JSON list of C-alpha atoms in Angstrom, two decimals:
[
{"chain": "S", "resi": 145, "resn": "MET", "atom": "CA", "xyz": [7.06, 45.17, -16.66]},
{"chain": "S", "resi": 146, "resn": "LYS", "atom": "CA", "xyz": [4.75, 47.95, -15.43]},
{"chain": "S", "resi": 147, "resn": "LYS", "atom": "CA", "xyz": [2.26, 47.11, -18.19]},
{"chain": "S", "resi": 148, "resn": "ALA", "atom": "CA", "xyz": [2.28, 43.42, -17.25]},
{"chain": "S", "resi": 149, "resn": "LEU", "atom": "CA", "xyz": [1.75, 44.30, -13.58]},
{"chain": "S", "resi": 150, "resn": "PHE", "atom": "CA", "xyz": [-1.15, 46.60, -14.52]},
{"chain": "S", "resi": 151, "resn": "ILE", "atom": "CA", "xyz": [-2.82, 43.82, -16.54]},
{"chain": "S", "resi": 152, "resn": "PHE", "atom": "CA", "xyz": [-2.36, 41.40, -13.63]},
{"chain": "S", "resi": 153, "resn": "VAL", "atom": "CA", "xyz": [-3.99, 43.83, -11.19]},
{"chain": "S", "resi": 154, "resn": "ILE", "atom": "CA", "xyz": [-6.96, 44.40, -13.53]},
{"chain": "S", "resi": 155, "resn": "ILE", "atom": "CA", "xyz": [-7.57, 40.67, -14.01]},
{"chain": "S", "resi": 156, "resn": "PHE", "atom": "CA", "xyz": [-7.12, 40.06, -10.29]},
{"chain": "S", "resi": 157, "resn": "SER", "atom": "CA", "xyz": [-9.73, 42.72, -9.48]},
{"chain": "S", "resi": 158, "resn": "VAL", "atom": "CA", "xyz": [-12.26, 41.47, -12.03]},
{"chain": "S", "resi": 159, "resn": "THR", "atom": "CA", "xyz": [-11.78, 37.88, -10.89]},
{"chain": "S", "resi": 160, "resn": "ALA", "atom": "CA", "xyz": [-12.25, 38.75, -7.22]},
{"chain": "S", "resi": 161, "resn": "ALA", "atom": "CA", "xyz": [-15.48, 40.60, -8.01]},
{"chain": "S", "resi": 162, "resn": "ASN", "atom": "CA", "xyz": [-16.94, 37.79, -10.16]},
{"chain": "S", "resi": 163, "resn": "ALA", "atom": "CA", "xyz": [-15.84, 34.63, -8.39]},
{"chain": "S", "resi": 164, "resn": "GLN", "atom": "CA", "xyz": [-17.23, 31.36, -9.76]},
{"chain": "S", "resi": 165, "resn": "TYR", "atom": "CA", "xyz": [-15.32, 29.16, -7.35]},
{"chain": "S", "resi": 166, "resn": "LYS", "atom": "CA", "xyz": [-12.40, 29.38, -4.97]},
{"chain": "S", "resi": 167, "resn": "GLN", "atom": "CA", "xyz": [-10.09, 26.77, -3.53]},
{"chain": "S", "resi": 168, "resn": "LEU", "atom": "CA", "xyz": [-7.56, 26.50, -0.73]},
{"chain": "S", "resi": 169, "resn": "ASN", "atom": "CA", "xyz": [-5.31, 23.70, -1.91]},
{"chain": "S", "resi": 170, "resn": "VAL", "atom": "CA", "xyz": [-2.66, 21.65, -0.15]},
{"chain": "S", "resi": 171, "resn": "ARG", "atom": "CA", "xyz": [-0.33, 19.92, -2.58]},
{"chain": "S", "resi": 172, "resn": "GLY", "atom": "CA", "xyz": [2.49, 17.44, -2.78]},
{"chain": "S", "resi": 173, "resn": "GLY", "atom": "CA", "xyz": [4.56, 16.11, -5.65]},
{"chain": "S", "resi": 174, "resn": "ALA", "atom": "CA", "xyz": [7.92, 15.36, -7.21]},
{"chain": "S", "resi": 175, "resn": "THR", "atom": "CA", "xyz": [10.32, 17.69, -8.99]},
{"chain": "S", "resi": 176, "resn": "ILE", "atom": "CA", "xyz": [13.04, 16.96, -11.54]},
{"chain": "S", "resi": 177, "resn": "SER", "atom": "CA", "xyz": [15.60, 19.73, -11.94]},
{"chain": "S", "resi": 178, "resn": "SER", "atom": "CA", "xyz": [18.99, 20.76, -13.25]},
{"chain": "S", "resi": 179, "resn": "LEU", "atom": "CA", "xyz": [20.76, 23.89, -14.50]},
{"chain": "S", "resi": 180, "resn": "TYR", "atom": "CA", "xyz": [20.27, 25.76, -17.77]},
{"chain": "S", "resi": 181, "resn": "GLU", "atom": "CA", "xyz": [23.75, 27.09, -18.58]},
{"chain": "S", "resi": 182, "resn": "THR", "atom": "CA", "xyz": [25.55, 29.56, -20.80]},
{"chain": "S", "resi": 183, "resn": "TYR", "atom": "CA", "xyz": [27.64, 26.74, -22.24]},
{"chain": "S", "resi": 184, "resn": "THR", "atom": "CA", "xyz": [26.42, 23.16, -22.44]},
{"chain": "S", "resi": 185, "resn": "SER", "atom": "CA", "xyz": [28.10, 20.88, -19.93]},
{"chain": "S", "resi": 186, "resn": "ASN", "atom": "CA", "xyz": [27.75, 17.31, -18.73]},
{"chain": "S", "resi": 187, "resn": "LYS", "atom": "CA", "xyz": [24.98, 17.36, -16.12]},
{"chain": "S", "resi": 188, "resn": "SER", "atom": "CA", "xyz": [22.12, 15.10, -15.05]},
{"chain": "S", "resi": 189, "resn": "LEU", "atom": "CA", "xyz": [18.67, 15.70, -13.63]},
{"chain": "S", "resi": 190, "resn": "VAL", "atom": "CA", "xyz": [17.99, 15.12, -9.95]},
{"chain": "S", "resi": 191, "resn": "ILE", "atom": "CA", "xyz": [14.69, 14.28, -8.26]},
{"chain": "S", "resi": 192, "resn": "GLY", "atom": "CA", "xyz": [13.30, 16.12, -5.26]},
{"chain": "S", "resi": 193, "resn": "ALA", "atom": "CA", "xyz": [10.06, 16.66, -3.37]},
{"chain": "S", "resi": 194, "resn": "GLU", "atom": "CA", "xyz": [7.61, 19.57, -3.44]},
{"chain": "S", "resi": 195, "resn": "ALA", "atom": "CA", "xyz": [4.90, 20.53, -0.94]},
{"chain": "S", "resi": 196, "resn": "GLY", "atom": "CA", "xyz": [2.84, 23.68, -0.70]},
{"chain": "S", "resi": 197, "resn": "LEU", "atom": "CA", "xyz": [-0.33, 25.59, 0.06]},
{"chain": "S", "resi": 198, "resn": "GLY", "atom": "CA", "xyz": [-2.14, 27.62, -2.59]},
{"chain": "S", "resi": 199, "resn": "TYR", "atom": "CA", "xyz": [-5.22, 29.79, -3.04]},
{"chain": "S", "resi": 200, "resn": "ARG", "atom": "CA", "xyz": [-7.08, 29.66, -6.36]},
{"chain": "S", "resi": 201, "resn": "LYS", "atom": "CA", "xyz": [-10.03, 31.73, -7.53]},
{"chain": "S", "resi": 202, "resn": "VAL", "atom": "CA", "xyz": [-11.78, 31.49, -10.91]},
{"chain": "S", "resi": 203, "resn": "SER", "atom": "CA", "xyz": [-14.39, 33.98, -12.17]},
{"chain": "S", "resi": 204, "resn": "LYS", "atom": "CA", "xyz": [-17.60, 33.25, -14.05]},
{"chain": "S", "resi": 205, "resn": "HIS", "atom": "CA", "xyz": [-15.74, 34.41, -17.17]},
{"chain": "S", "resi": 206, "resn": "ASN", "atom": "CA", "xyz": [-13.26, 31.53, -16.62]},
{"chain": "S", "resi": 207, "resn": "TRP", "atom": "CA", "xyz": [-10.26, 33.77, -15.92]},
{"chain": "S", "resi": 208, "resn": "GLY", "atom": "CA", "xyz": [-8.61, 33.36, -12.56]},
{"chain": "S", "resi": 209, "resn": "PHE", "atom": "CA", "xyz": [-5.48, 33.51, -10.48]},
{"chain": "S", "resi": 210, "resn": "GLU", "atom": "CA", "xyz": [-3.53, 31.30, -8.14]},
{"chain": "S", "resi": 211, "resn": "THR", "atom": "CA", "xyz": [-0.97, 32.24, -5.52]},
{"chain": "S", "resi": 212, "resn": "GLY", "atom": "CA", "xyz": [0.80, 30.12, -2.96]},
{"chain": "S", "resi": 213, "resn": "ILE", "atom": "CA", "xyz": [3.81, 29.22, -0.88]},
{"chain": "S", "resi": 214, "resn": "TYR", "atom": "CA", "xyz": [5.86, 26.06, -1.20]},
{"chain": "S", "resi": 215, "resn": "TYR", "atom": "CA", "xyz": [8.93, 24.00, -0.37]},
{"chain": "S", "resi": 216, "resn": "ALA", "atom": "CA", "xyz": [10.90, 22.40, -3.21]},
{"chain": "S", "resi": 217, "resn": "GLY", "atom": "CA", "xyz": [14.02, 20.26, -3.32]},
{"chain": "S", "resi": 218, "resn": "LYS", "atom": "CA", "xyz": [16.07, 21.06, -6.44]},
{"chain": "S", "resi": 219, "resn": "GLY", "atom": "CA", "xyz": [19.61, 20.65, -7.69]},
{"chain": "S", "resi": 220, "resn": "THR", "atom": "CA", "xyz": [21.82, 19.07, -10.33]},
{"chain": "S", "resi": 221, "resn": "LYS", "atom": "CA", "xyz": [24.50, 16.44, -10.80]},
{"chain": "S", "resi": 222, "resn": "PHE", "atom": "CA", "xyz": [27.90, 17.25, -12.30]},
{"chain": "S", "resi": 223, "resn": "ASN", "atom": "CA", "xyz": [28.73, 14.07, -14.21]},
{"chain": "S", "resi": 224, "resn": "ASN", "atom": "CA", "xyz": [32.37, 14.94, -14.86]},
{"chain": "S", "resi": 225, "resn": "THR", "atom": "CA", "xyz": [33.12, 15.14, -11.11]},
{"chain": "S", "resi": 226, "resn": "GLY", "atom": "CA", "xyz": [30.40, 12.82, -9.81]},
{"chain": "S", "resi": 227, "resn": "VAL", "atom": "CA", "xyz": [29.10, 15.51, -7.44]},
{"chain": "S", "resi": 228, "resn": "LYS", "atom": "CA", "xyz": [25.37, 15.90, -6.80]},
{"chain": "S", "resi": 229, "resn": "VAL", "atom": "CA", "xyz": [24.07, 19.16, -5.37]},
{"chain": "S", "resi": 230, "resn": "HIS", "atom": "CA", "xyz": [20.79, 19.36, -3.45]},
{"chain": "S", "resi": 231, "resn": "LEU", "atom": "CA", "xyz": [19.15, 22.70, -2.59]},
{"chain": "S", "resi": 232, "resn": "ASP", "atom": "CA", "xyz": [16.22, 23.24, -0.20]},
{"chain": "S", "resi": 233, "resn": "TYR", "atom": "CA", "xyz": [14.03, 26.13, -1.37]},
{"chain": "S", "resi": 234, "resn": "VAL", "atom": "CA", "xyz": [11.08, 27.94, 0.18]},
{"chain": "S", "resi": 235, "resn": "GLY", "atom": "CA", "xyz": [9.24, 30.16, -2.24]},
{"chain": "S", "resi": 236, "resn": "ALA", "atom": "CA", "xyz": [6.06, 31.79, -3.50]},
{"chain": "S", "resi": 237, "resn": "ASN", "atom": "CA", "xyz": [4.30, 31.90, -6.85]},
{"chain": "S", "resi": 238, "resn": "ALA", "atom": "CA", "xyz": [1.58, 33.93, -8.56]},
{"chain": "S", "resi": 239, "resn": "ASP", "atom": "CA", "xyz": [-0.11, 32.81, -11.79]},
{"chain": "S", "resi": 240, "resn": "LEU", "atom": "CA", "xyz": [-2.88, 33.97, -14.09]},
{"chain": "S", "resi": 241, "resn": "LEU", "atom": "CA", "xyz": [-5.21, 31.11, -15.05]},
{"chain": "S", "resi": 242, "resn": "TYR", "atom": "CA", "xyz": [-7.75, 30.22, -17.69]},
{"chain": "S", "resi": 243, "resn": "ASN", "atom": "CA", "xyz": [-10.34, 27.58, -16.83]},
{"chain": "S", "resi": 244, "resn": "PHE", "atom": "CA", "xyz": [-11.99, 25.28, -19.40]},
{"chain": "S", "resi": 245, "resn": "PRO", "atom": "CA", "xyz": [-15.19, 23.79, -17.89]},
{"chain": "S", "resi": 246, "resn": "LEU", "atom": "CA", "xyz": [-15.81, 20.13, -18.72]},
{"chain": "S", "resi": 247, "resn": "VAL", "atom": "CA", "xyz": [-18.67, 17.72, -18.02]},
{"chain": "S", "resi": 248, "resn": "HIS", "atom": "CA", "xyz": [-19.41, 16.27, -14.56]},
{"chain": "S", "resi": 249, "resn": "ASN", "atom": "CA", "xyz": [-18.12, 19.42, -12.81]},
{"chain": "S", "resi": 250, "resn": "ASN", "atom": "CA", "xyz": [-14.55, 18.83, -13.99]},
{"chain": "S", "resi": 251, "resn": "ASP", "atom": "CA", "xyz": [-12.21, 21.45, -15.45]},
{"chain": "S", "resi": 252, "resn": "LEU", "atom": "CA", "xyz": [-8.96, 21.96, -17.32]},
{"chain": "S", "resi": 253, "resn": "LEU", "atom": "CA", "xyz": [-6.68, 24.75, -16.11]},
{"chain": "S", "resi": 254, "resn": "PHE", "atom": "CA", "xyz": [-3.82, 26.47, -17.90]},
{"chain": "S", "resi": 255, "resn": "GLY", "atom": "CA", "xyz": [-1.74, 29.28, -16.48]},
{"chain": "S", "resi": 256, "resn": "ALA", "atom": "CA", "xyz": [1.47, 31.27, -16.49]},
{"chain": "S", "resi": 257, "resn": "GLY", "atom": "CA", "xyz": [3.16, 33.48, -13.95]},
{"chain": "S", "resi": 258, "resn": "VAL", "atom": "CA", "xyz": [6.20, 34.09, -11.80]},
{"chain": "S", "resi": 259, "resn": "PHE", "atom": "CA", "xyz": [7.97, 32.52, -8.83]},
{"chain": "S", "resi": 260, "resn": "VAL", "atom": "CA", "xyz": [10.53, 33.66, -6.27]},
{"chain": "S", "resi": 261, "resn": "ALA", "atom": "CA", "xyz": [12.47, 31.38, -3.93]},
{"chain": "S", "resi": 262, "resn": "ASP", "atom": "CA", "xyz": [15.23, 31.42, -1.35]},
{"chain": "S", "resi": 263, "resn": "ALA", "atom": "CA", "xyz": [17.55, 28.50, -0.58]},
{"chain": "S", "resi": 264, "resn": "ILE", "atom": "CA", "xyz": [17.41, 27.79, 3.14]},
{"chain": "S", "resi": 265, "resn": "GLY", "atom": "CA", "xyz": [20.06, 25.11, 2.87]},
{"chain": "S", "resi": 266, "resn": "GLY", "atom": "CA", "xyz": [21.93, 22.76, 0.61]},
{"chain": "S", "resi": 267, "resn": "LYS", "atom": "CA", "xyz": [24.55, 20.04, 0.41]},
{"chain": "S", "resi": 268, "resn": "SER", "atom": "CA", "xyz": [26.88, 18.43, -2.10]},
{"chain": "S", "resi": 269, "resn": "THR", "atom": "CA", "xyz": [27.48, 14.68, -2.23]},
{"chain": "S", "resi": 270, "resn": "LYS", "atom": "CA", "xyz": [30.28, 12.85, -4.06]},
{"chain": "S", "resi": 271, "resn": "ASP", "atom": "CA", "xyz": [29.17, 9.58, -5.65]},
{"chain": "S", "resi": 272, "resn": "SER", "atom": "CA", "xyz": [32.50, 7.78, -5.30]},
{"chain": "S", "resi": 273, "resn": "THR", "atom": "CA", "xyz": [32.71, 8.13, -1.52]},
{"chain": "S", "resi": 274, "resn": "GLY", "atom": "CA", "xyz": [29.16, 9.04, -0.47]},
{"chain": "S", "resi": 275, "resn": "ALA", "atom": "CA", "xyz": [30.62, 11.90, 1.56]},
{"chain": "S", "resi": 276, "resn": "SER", "atom": "CA", "xyz": [28.42, 14.99, 1.94]},
{"chain": "S", "resi": 277, "resn": "GLU", "atom": "CA", "xyz": [29.20, 18.52, 2.96]},
{"chain": "S", "resi": 278, "resn": "LYS", "atom": "CA", "xyz": [27.15, 21.62, 3.60]},
{"chain": "S", "resi": 279, "resn": "LEU", "atom": "CA", "xyz": [26.87, 23.95, 0.64]},
{"chain": "S", "resi": 280, "resn": "VAL", "atom": "CA", "xyz": [28.40, 27.38, 1.18]},
{"chain": "S", "resi": 281, "resn": "PHE", "atom": "CA", "xyz": [26.52, 30.23, -0.49]},
{"chain": "S", "resi": 282, "resn": "GLY", "atom": "CA", "xyz": [28.21, 33.35, -1.77]},
{"chain": "S", "resi": 283, "resn": "ASP", "atom": "CA", "xyz": [30.93, 32.00, -4.06]},
{"chain": "S", "resi": 284, "resn": "ASP", "atom": "CA", "xyz": [29.74, 29.50, -6.67]},
{"chain": "S", "resi": 285, "resn": "TRP", "atom": "CA", "xyz": [26.12, 29.41, -5.48]},
{"chain": "S", "resi": 286, "resn": "THR", "atom": "CA", "xyz": [23.59, 32.11, -4.59]},
{"chain": "S", "resi": 287, "resn": "ARG", "atom": "CA", "xyz": [20.49, 31.71, -2.41]},
{"chain": "S", "resi": 288, "resn": "PHE", "atom": "CA", "xyz": [17.94, 33.78, -4.33]},
{"chain": "S", "resi": 289, "resn": "ASP", "atom": "CA", "xyz": [16.09, 32.44, -7.34]},
{"chain": "S", "resi": 290, "resn": "GLY", "atom": "CA", "xyz": [13.20, 33.74, -9.38]},
{"chain": "S", "resi": 291, "resn": "GLY", "atom": "CA", "xyz": [11.72, 33.25, -12.80]},
{"chain": "S", "resi": 292, "resn": "ILE", "atom": "CA", "xyz": [8.71, 32.42, -14.92]},
{"chain": "S", "resi": 293, "resn": "GLU", "atom": "CA", "xyz": [6.52, 29.33, -14.94]},
{"chain": "S", "resi": 294, "resn": "VAL", "atom": "CA", "xyz": [3.72, 27.68, -16.88]},
{"chain": "S", "resi": 295, "resn": "ARG", "atom": "CA", "xyz": [1.24, 25.20, -15.46]},
{"chain": "S", "resi": 296, "resn": "ALA", "atom": "CA", "xyz": [-1.63, 22.91, -16.41]},
{"chain": "S", "resi": 297, "resn": "GLY", "atom": "CA", "xyz": [-4.07, 20.87, -14.38]},
{"chain": "S", "resi": 298, "resn": "PHE", "atom": "CA", "xyz": [-7.09, 18.59, -14.50]},
{"chain": "S", "resi": 299, "resn": "VAL", "atom": "CA", "xyz": [-9.56, 19.49, -11.74]},
{"chain": "S", "resi": 300, "resn": "ILE", "atom": "CA", "xyz": [-11.87, 16.69, -10.59]},
{"chain": "S", "resi": 301, "resn": "ASN", "atom": "CA", "xyz": [-15.19, 17.89, -9.14]},
{"chain": "S", "resi": 302, "resn": "LYS", "atom": "CA", "xyz": [-13.52, 21.08, -7.83]},
{"chain": "S", "resi": 303, "resn": "THR", "atom": "CA", "xyz": [-11.83, 18.87, -5.22]},
{"chain": "S", "resi": 304, "resn": "VAL", "atom": "CA", "xyz": [-8.68, 17.18, -6.56]},
{"chain": "S", "resi": 305, "resn": "THR", "atom": "CA", "xyz": [-6.26, 18.68, -9.07]},
{"chain": "S", "resi": 306, "resn": "ILE", "atom": "CA", "xyz": [-3.72, 16.57, -10.94]},
{"chain": "S", "resi": 307, "resn": "GLY", "atom": "CA", "xyz": [-1.23, 19.08, -12.26]},
{"chain": "S", "resi": 308, "resn": "ALA", "atom": "CA", "xyz": [2.19, 19.87, -13.64]},
{"chain": "S", "resi": 309, "resn": "HIS", "atom": "CA", "xyz": [4.28, 22.99, -13.93]},
{"chain": "S", "resi": 310, "resn": "TYR", "atom": "CA", "xyz": [7.60, 23.99, -15.47]},
{"chain": "S", "resi": 311, "resn": "GLY", "atom": "CA", "xyz": [9.76, 26.86, -14.27]},
{"chain": "S", "resi": 312, "resn": "ILE", "atom": "CA", "xyz": [12.96, 28.43, -15.51]},
{"chain": "S", "resi": 313, "resn": "GLY", "atom": "CA", "xyz": [14.97, 30.96, -13.55]},
{"chain": "S", "resi": 314, "resn": "ILE", "atom": "CA", "xyz": [15.95, 34.36, -14.90]},
{"chain": "S", "resi": 315, "resn": "PHE", "atom": "CA", "xyz": [18.77, 34.85, -12.39]},
{"chain": "S", "resi": 316, "resn": "ASN", "atom": "CA", "xyz": [22.12, 33.08, -12.26]},
{"chain": "S", "resi": 317, "resn": "ILE", "atom": "CA", "xyz": [22.26, 30.79, -9.21]},
{"chain": "S", "resi": 318, "resn": "HIS", "atom": "CA", "xyz": [25.57, 29.09, -10.06]},
{"chain": "S", "resi": 319, "resn": "SER", "atom": "CA", "xyz": [28.82, 30.16, -11.71]},
{"chain": "S", "resi": 320, "resn": "ASP", "atom": "CA", "xyz": [32.02, 28.30, -12.57]},
{"chain": "S", "resi": 321, "resn": "LEU", "atom": "CA", "xyz": [34.41, 27.71, -15.47]},
{"chain": "S", "resi": 322, "resn": "ASP", "atom": "CA", "xyz": [33.60, 25.25, -18.24]},
{"chain": "S", "resi": 323, "resn": "PRO", "atom": "CA", "xyz": [36.25, 22.73, -19.46]},
{"chain": "S", "resi": 324, "resn": "ARG", "atom": "CA", "xyz": [37.56, 25.36, -21.91]},
{"chain": "S", "resi": 325, "resn": "GLY", "atom": "CA", "xyz": [38.04, 27.94, -19.18]},
{"chain": "S", "resi": 326, "resn": "ARG", "atom": "CA", "xyz": [35.04, 30.09, -20.09]},
{"chain": "S", "resi": 327, "resn": "SER", "atom": "CA", "xyz": [32.82, 31.68, -17.45]},
{"chain": "S", "resi": 328, "resn": "ASN", "atom": "CA", "xyz": [29.76, 29.46, -17.20]},
{"chain": "S", "resi": 329, "resn": "LYS", "atom": "CA", "xyz": [26.54, 30.77, -15.61]},
{"chain": "S", "resi": 330, "resn": "GLY", "atom": "CA", "xyz": [23.68, 28.51, -14.57]},
{"chain": "S", "resi": 331, "resn": "ARG", "atom": "CA", "xyz": [19.98, 29.18, -14.04]},
{"chain": "S", "resi": 332, "resn": "SER", "atom": "CA", "xyz": [17.45, 26.84, -12.48]},
{"chain": "S", "resi": 333, "resn": "SER", "atom": "CA", "xyz": [15.26, 24.63, -14.63]},
{"chain": "S", "resi": 334, "resn": "SER", "atom": "CA", "xyz": [12.64, 22.34, -13.11]},
{"chain": "S", "resi": 335, "resn": "ALA", "atom": "CA", "xyz": [9.49, 20.38, -13.92]},
{"chain": "S", "resi": 336, "resn": "THR", "atom": "CA", "xyz": [7.00, 19.23, -11.29]},
{"chain": "S", "resi": 337, "resn": "VAL", "atom": "CA", "xyz": [4.03, 16.87, -11.16]},
{"chain": "S", "resi": 338, "resn": "ASN", "atom": "CA", "xyz": [1.73, 17.08, -8.16]},
{"chain": "S", "resi": 339, "resn": "VAL", "atom": "CA", "xyz": [-1.67, 16.36, -6.66]},
{"chain": "S", "resi": 340, "resn": "GLU", "atom": "CA", "xyz": [-3.69, 19.08, -4.91]},
{"chain": "S", "resi": 341, "resn": "PHE", "atom": "CA", "xyz": [-6.61, 18.70, -2.50]},
{"chain": "S", "resi": 342, "resn": "ASN", "atom": "CA", "xyz": [-9.18, 21.46, -1.96]},
{"chain": "S", "resi": 343, "resn": "LEU", "atom": "CA", "xyz": [-9.41, 21.97, 1.80]},
{"chain": "S", "resi": 344, "resn": "TYR", "atom": "CA", "xyz": [-12.65, 23.94, 1.48]},
{"chain": "S", "resi": 345, "resn": "LYS", "atom": "CA", "xyz": [-14.36, 20.91, -0.07]},
{"chain": "S", "resi": 346, "resn": "LEU", "atom": "CA", "xyz": [-12.85, 18.48, 2.39]},
{"chain": "S", "resi": 347, "resn": "MET", "atom": "CA", "xyz": [-14.11, 20.65, 5.26]},
{"chain": "S", "resi": 348, "resn": "GLY", "atom": "CA", "xyz": [-17.60, 20.78, 3.75]},
{"chain": "S", "resi": 349, "resn": "LYS", "atom": "CA", "xyz": [-17.45, 24.42, 2.66]},
{"chain": "S", "resi": 350, "resn": "LYS", "atom": "CA", "xyz": [-18.88, 25.53, -0.69]}
]
């Protein structure tokens, strides 16, 4: 972990000193998510929204970084009980990037990094009745989440980015018993597609 952090700091420093371009991006998109569990169980994906603000800098050597803050709606559906859980997260991410320049001032971006998030609220809804109730954290569900992510994007004229990212948690956010009575731990798993707009460009800054 210390070695990875050291490498990140070195690349961050080199990138900052040799900036080719920088962006302040506002983004919005859709997320599909569920739980990755110790034992396979009958669950479905749920759809939520994502919105955020990010800062991206790429060096003349095509290495770069991106960091940002975001809101994301995640959750899962338990098919055996017909209960859908929705969680409202606020979080932050930091990624190392590699930029592939294309023609007409366009680029391809690929990256990997980490995210942390905290659930500021949540609810469970039963399909059969439509009744909802506030989710109580501390027993079956925990607020904190964090993990690793990979991302890719197509950058149009350094202004608009059409992107996608996938993240998987490394901490258990849910625990219960599976149908055989075994302790079942769940970690977050989500994929997101979004569109980002470079505020610097829109405001006329280079």
